Amino acid sequence: MGNAMRGVVALIPSERCQRFLVGDLKEMPLDRTLDLSSRQLRRLPVAACVFGELVKLYLSDNNLSSLPADLQGLKKLQLLALDFNCFEELPAAVCRLPQLSILYLGNNRLYSLPRELRELTELNTLWLETNCFTVFPQVICELPNLKTLHLGYNQIQSLPRELGVLEELRSVWIAGNQLAAFPPVLLEMHFLAVIDVDRNQIRYFPCLSHMLGLKLVIYDHNPCVNAPVVGEGCRRVGRWADNSDDEQEDDGSKAAGDTTIEVTEVHPEEEHNF
């Protein structure tokens, strides 16, 4: 049946209706992956939390706003996809998954993260794009193994200096926020490979040529008067990206008023293929 019928059934809390939405859930999937995405779920059946060997759980594109405490029984879970739901707070059970390494929380209603998130010491990929953050969640700076951070399309105005302690961090995606200046802390993170500050309010870019590990800088759709200077082997995506730095200085004022330049936009690589 279609989504309309699923939506009606989702409102009925009987076990029979839940089985219609998710199946019987009697046996552990052979690939240790359970995909319950796009089922119009308003609550996660406890039956989904009994598979202690489960490694991946996809709950994307539902109507979830909470999760049962039983979820913390999935001690071997490494990937949890909760994107495109209705979460206003991160459920406590998520912070009690000791092997979790990839967490998708994009397209929800989150405005803060609990201190308990720091217990996820194995977390290396965190997606928080398109939520309601107005301040950078400080607890992120306490995730020692974080390698990829997606925090685009929120309302964040600055990044804290404490972010610099994350020496494993390689990719920072913060497009579509309210950054008025290039975050100084990023200049100190020489180990970064990808910086995406597309669609912010940055008017001037400092020199990034000292960041020898940098491979990609996306800075398009900013009201900038210059392009960042980068080292050899680093790709720039934005205004004047194909110009030499000398050419940019010569005609920067003229180019600053030209809004017709077309640039191919690079989006973050899809990482659901864990």
Coordinates of C-alpha atoms in Angstrom, one line a residue:
M1 CA 0.0 0.0 0.0
G2 CA 1.0 3.6 -0.4
N3 CA 2.3 6.1 2.0
A4 CA -1.1 7.5 2.8
M5 CA -2.3 4.1 4.1
R6 CA 0.9 3.6 6.0
G7 CA 0.4 7.0 7.6
V8 CA -3.1 6.0 8.8
V9 CA -1.9 2.7 10.1
A10 CA 1.0 4.4 11.9
L11 CA -1.5 6.2 14.1
I12 CA -2.9 2.9 15.4
P13 CA -0.7 1.6 18.3
S14 CA -1.7 -2.1 18.0
E15 CA 0.9 -4.8 17.4
R16 CA -0.9 -6.0 14.3
C17 CA -0.6 -2.5 12.7
Q18 CA 3.1 -2.3 13.7
R19 CA 3.7 -5.6 12.0
F20 CA 2.1 -4.2 8.9
L21 CA 4.6 -1.4 8.9
V22 CA 7.8 -3.2 9.9
G23 CA 7.1 -6.9 9.4
D24 CA 7.4 -9.6 12.1
L25 CA 11.1 -8.9 13.0
K26 CA 11.5 -12.4 14.3
E27 CA 14.9 -13.2 12.9
M28 CA 18.2 -11.4 12.8
P29 CA 19.0 -10.2 9.2
L30 CA 21.9 -12.2 7.8
D31 CA 23.8 -9.1 6.9
R32 CA 23.2 -7.6 10.4
T33 CA 21.5 -4.6 8.8
L34 CA 17.9 -3.5 9.5
D35 CA 16.3 -0.9 7.2
L36 CA 13.1 0.5 8.5
S37 CA 13.3 3.8 6.5
S38 CA 10.2 5.5 5.1
R39 CA 7.7 3.4 7.0
Q40 CA 5.7 6.3 8.5
L41 CA 6.8 5.1 12.0
R42 CA 5.9 7.2 15.0
R43 CA 7.6 4.8 17.4
L44 CA 10.2 2.2 17.1
P45 CA 8.9 -1.3 17.9
V46 CA 10.8 -2.8 20.8
A47 CA 11.2 -6.0 18.7
A48 CA 13.7 -4.1 16.6
C49 CA 16.0 -3.8 19.7
V50 CA 16.4 -7.4 20.4
F51 CA 19.0 -8.2 17.8
G52 CA 22.2 -7.8 19.8
E53 CA 24.4 -8.5 16.8
L54 CA 22.9 -5.8 14.7
V55 CA 25.6 -3.5 13.1
K56 CA 23.5 -1.1 11.0
L57 CA 20.0 0.4 11.7
Y58 CA 18.3 2.7 9.2
L59 CA 15.3 4.7 10.6
S60 CA 15.5 7.6 8.1
D61 CA 12.4 9.4 6.8
N62 CA 9.9 8.4 9.5
N63 CA 7.9 10.4 12.1
L64 CA 10.0 9.5 15.1
S65 CA 10.5 12.0 18.0
S66 CA 11.7 9.5 20.6
L67 CA 13.3 6.1 20.9
P68 CA 12.8 3.3 23.5
A69 CA 15.5 2.8 26.2
D70 CA 15.8 -0.8 24.8
L71 CA 17.8 0.6 21.9
Q72 CA 20.9 0.7 24.2
G73 CA 20.9 -3.1 24.1
L74 CA 22.3 -2.9 20.6
K75 CA 25.9 -2.9 21.9
K76 CA 27.4 -3.8 18.5
L77 CA 25.6 -1.1 16.5
Q78 CA 28.1 0.9 14.4
L79 CA 25.7 2.9 12.1
L80 CA 22.5 4.6 13.1
A81 CA 20.5 6.7 10.6
L82 CA 17.9 9.0 12.2
D83 CA 17.8 11.7 9.5
F84 CA 14.5 13.1 8.2
N85 CA 12.5 12.6 11.4
C86 CA 11.0 14.8 14.1
F87 CA 13.6 14.7 16.9
E88 CA 13.9 17.9 19.1
E89 CA 16.3 16.2 21.5
L90 CA 18.7 13.3 21.0
P91 CA 17.3 10.2 22.7
A92 CA 19.5 9.2 25.7
A93 CA 19.7 5.6 24.5
V94 CA 21.7 6.7 21.4
C95 CA 24.5 7.9 23.7
R96 CA 24.8 4.4 25.2
L97 CA 25.9 2.6 22.0
P98 CA 29.6 2.0 22.7
Q99 CA 30.6 1.0 19.2
L100 CA 28.6 3.6 17.3
S101 CA 30.9 5.2 14.6
I102 CA 28.4 6.8 12.2
L103 CA 25.4 8.8 13.3
Y104 CA 23.0 10.6 10.9
L105 CA 20.8 13.2 12.5
G106 CA 20.2 15.6 9.6
N107 CA 16.9 17.2 8.8
N108 CA 15.4 17.1 12.3
R109 CA 14.5 19.8 14.8
L110 CA 17.6 19.6 17.1
Y111 CA 18.9 22.9 18.7
S112 CA 21.3 21.3 21.2
L113 CA 23.1 18.1 22.0
P114 CA 23.4 16.4 25.4
R115 CA 26.6 16.2 27.3
E116 CA 26.3 12.4 27.2
L117 CA 27.2 12.4 23.5
R118 CA 30.9 12.5 24.6
E119 CA 30.4 8.9 25.7
L120 CA 30.5 7.9 22.0
T121 CA 34.2 7.7 21.9
E122 CA 34.2 5.6 18.6
L123 CA 32.1 8.1 16.7
N124 CA 34.0 9.2 13.5
T125 CA 31.2 10.6 11.3
L126 CA 28.4 13.0 12.5
W127 CA 25.7 14.5 10.3
L128 CA 23.8 17.4 11.8
E129 CA 22.8 19.4 8.7
T130 CA 19.5 21.2 8.4
N131 CA 18.5 21.4 12.1
C132 CA 17.9 24.4 14.4
F133 CA 21.4 25.0 15.9
T134 CA 22.2 28.7 16.6
V135 CA 25.3 27.9 18.6
F136 CA 28.0 25.3 17.8
P137 CA 27.3 22.3 20.0
Q138 CA 30.4 22.4 22.3
V139 CA 30.2 18.7 23.2
I140 CA 31.3 17.9 19.6
C141 CA 34.8 19.0 20.7
E142 CA 34.9 16.1 23.1
L143 CA 34.6 13.4 20.4
P144 CA 38.3 12.3 20.1
N145 CA 37.9 10.1 17.0
L146 CA 35.7 12.4 14.9
K147 CA 36.9 12.5 11.3
T148 CA 33.9 14.0 9.4
L149 CA 31.5 16.7 10.6
H150 CA 28.5 17.9 8.7
L151 CA 26.8 20.9 10.3
G152 CA 25.5 22.7 7.2
Y153 CA 22.3 24.7 7.0
N154 CA 21.9 25.8 10.6
Q155 CA 22.2 29.3 12.0
I156 CA 25.7 29.0 13.5
Q157 CA 27.8 32.2 13.6
S158 CA 31.2 31.0 14.8
L159 CA 33.2 27.9 15.7
P160 CA 34.9 27.5 19.1
R161 CA 38.7 27.3 19.6
E162 CA 38.2 24.0 21.3
L163 CA 37.4 22.4 17.9
G164 CA 41.1 22.5 17.3
V165 CA 41.8 19.6 19.7
L166 CA 40.1 17.2 17.4
E167 CA 43.3 16.0 15.7
E168 CA 41.5 13.2 13.8
L169 CA 39.1 15.6 12.1
R170 CA 39.6 15.7 8.3
S171 CA 36.4 17.2 6.8
V172 CA 34.4 20.1 8.1
W173 CA 31.2 20.9 6.1
I174 CA 29.5 24.1 7.4
A175 CA 27.8 25.5 4.4
G176 CA 24.6 27.5 4.7
N177 CA 25.3 29.0 8.2
Q178 CA 25.8 32.6 9.4
L179 CA 29.6 32.8 9.5
A180 CA 30.6 36.5 9.0
A181 CA 34.3 35.6 9.0
F182 CA 36.5 32.6 8.2
P183 CA 36.7 30.7 11.5
P184 CA 40.2 31.3 13.0
V185 CA 40.3 27.9 14.6
L186 CA 40.4 26.2 11.1
L187 CA 43.6 28.0 10.3
E188 CA 45.3 26.1 13.1
M189 CA 44.0 22.7 12.0
H190 CA 46.7 21.9 9.5
F191 CA 45.5 18.3 9.2
L192 CA 42.2 19.2 7.6
A193 CA 41.6 17.9 4.1
V194 CA 38.2 19.4 3.3
I195 CA 36.6 22.7 4.3
D196 CA 33.2 23.7 3.0
V197 CA 32.0 27.2 4.0
D198 CA 29.7 27.7 1.0
R199 CA 26.7 30.0 1.4
N200 CA 27.8 32.0 4.4
Q201 CA 28.5 35.7 4.9
I202 CA 32.3 35.7 4.7
R203 CA 33.8 38.8 3.0
Y204 CA 37.5 38.0 3.2
F205 CA 39.5 34.8 3.1
P206 CA 42.9 34.5 4.7
C207 CA 45.7 32.6 3.1
L208 CA 45.4 28.8 3.5
S209 CA 48.6 27.8 1.8
H210 CA 50.2 26.7 5.1
M211 CA 47.6 23.9 5.4
L212 CA 49.5 21.3 3.4
G213 CA 47.0 18.5 3.9
L214 CA 44.1 20.6 2.4
K215 CA 42.6 19.0 -0.8
L216 CA 39.3 20.8 -1.2
V217 CA 38.0 24.3 -0.2
I218 CA 34.4 25.2 -1.1
Y219 CA 33.8 28.9 -0.6
D220 CA 31.2 29.8 -3.2
H221 CA 28.1 32.0 -2.6
N222 CA 29.9 34.3 -0.1
P223 CA 30.0 38.1 -0.5
C224 CA 33.8 37.8 -0.6
V225 CA 36.3 40.2 -2.3
N226 CA 39.0 37.5 -2.7
A227 CA 39.6 33.8 -3.1
P228 CA 41.6 31.9 -0.5
V229 CA 45.2 31.2 -1.5
V230 CA 45.8 27.5 -1.2
G231 CA 48.8 25.2 -1.6
E232 CA 49.6 23.0 -4.6
G233 CA 47.2 20.1 -5.1
C234 CA 44.3 21.8 -3.4
R235 CA 41.1 22.4 -5.4
R236 CA 39.1 25.6 -4.9
V237 CA 35.4 25.8 -5.7
G238 CA 34.1 29.4 -5.9
R239 CA 34.8 32.8 -7.4
W240 CA 38.1 33.3 -9.2
A241 CA 39.0 29.7 -8.5
D242 CA 40.6 29.3 -11.9
N243 CA 42.5 32.6 -11.8
S244 CA 46.0 33.0 -10.6
D245 CA 46.4 34.9 -7.4
D246 CA 48.1 37.8 -9.3
E247 CA 45.1 38.0 -11.7
Q248 CA 42.8 38.1 -8.7
E249 CA 44.5 41.0 -7.2
D250 CA 44.5 43.0 -10.5
D251 CA 40.8 42.7 -11.2
G252 CA 39.3 41.7 -7.9
S253 CA 37.3 44.8 -7.5
K254 CA 35.7 44.3 -11.0
A255 CA 35.0 40.6 -10.4
A256 CA 33.5 41.4 -7.0
G257 CA 30.6 43.0 -8.7
D258 CA 30.1 40.3 -11.2
T259 CA 27.3 37.9 -10.1
T260 CA 26.9 36.0 -13.3
I261 CA 29.9 33.7 -12.9
E262 CA 28.8 30.0 -12.9
V263 CA 30.7 27.5 -10.8
T264 CA 30.0 23.8 -10.6
E265 CA 29.0 23.2 -6.9
V266 CA 30.5 20.2 -5.2
H267 CA 28.3 18.5 -2.6
P268 CA 29.5 16.3 0.3
E269 CA 30.0 12.7 -0.8
E270 CA 27.2 10.3 0.2
E271 CA 28.5 8.3 3.1
H272 CA 25.5 5.9 3.7
N273 CA 27.6 3.2 2.0
F274 CA 29.4 2.2 5.2

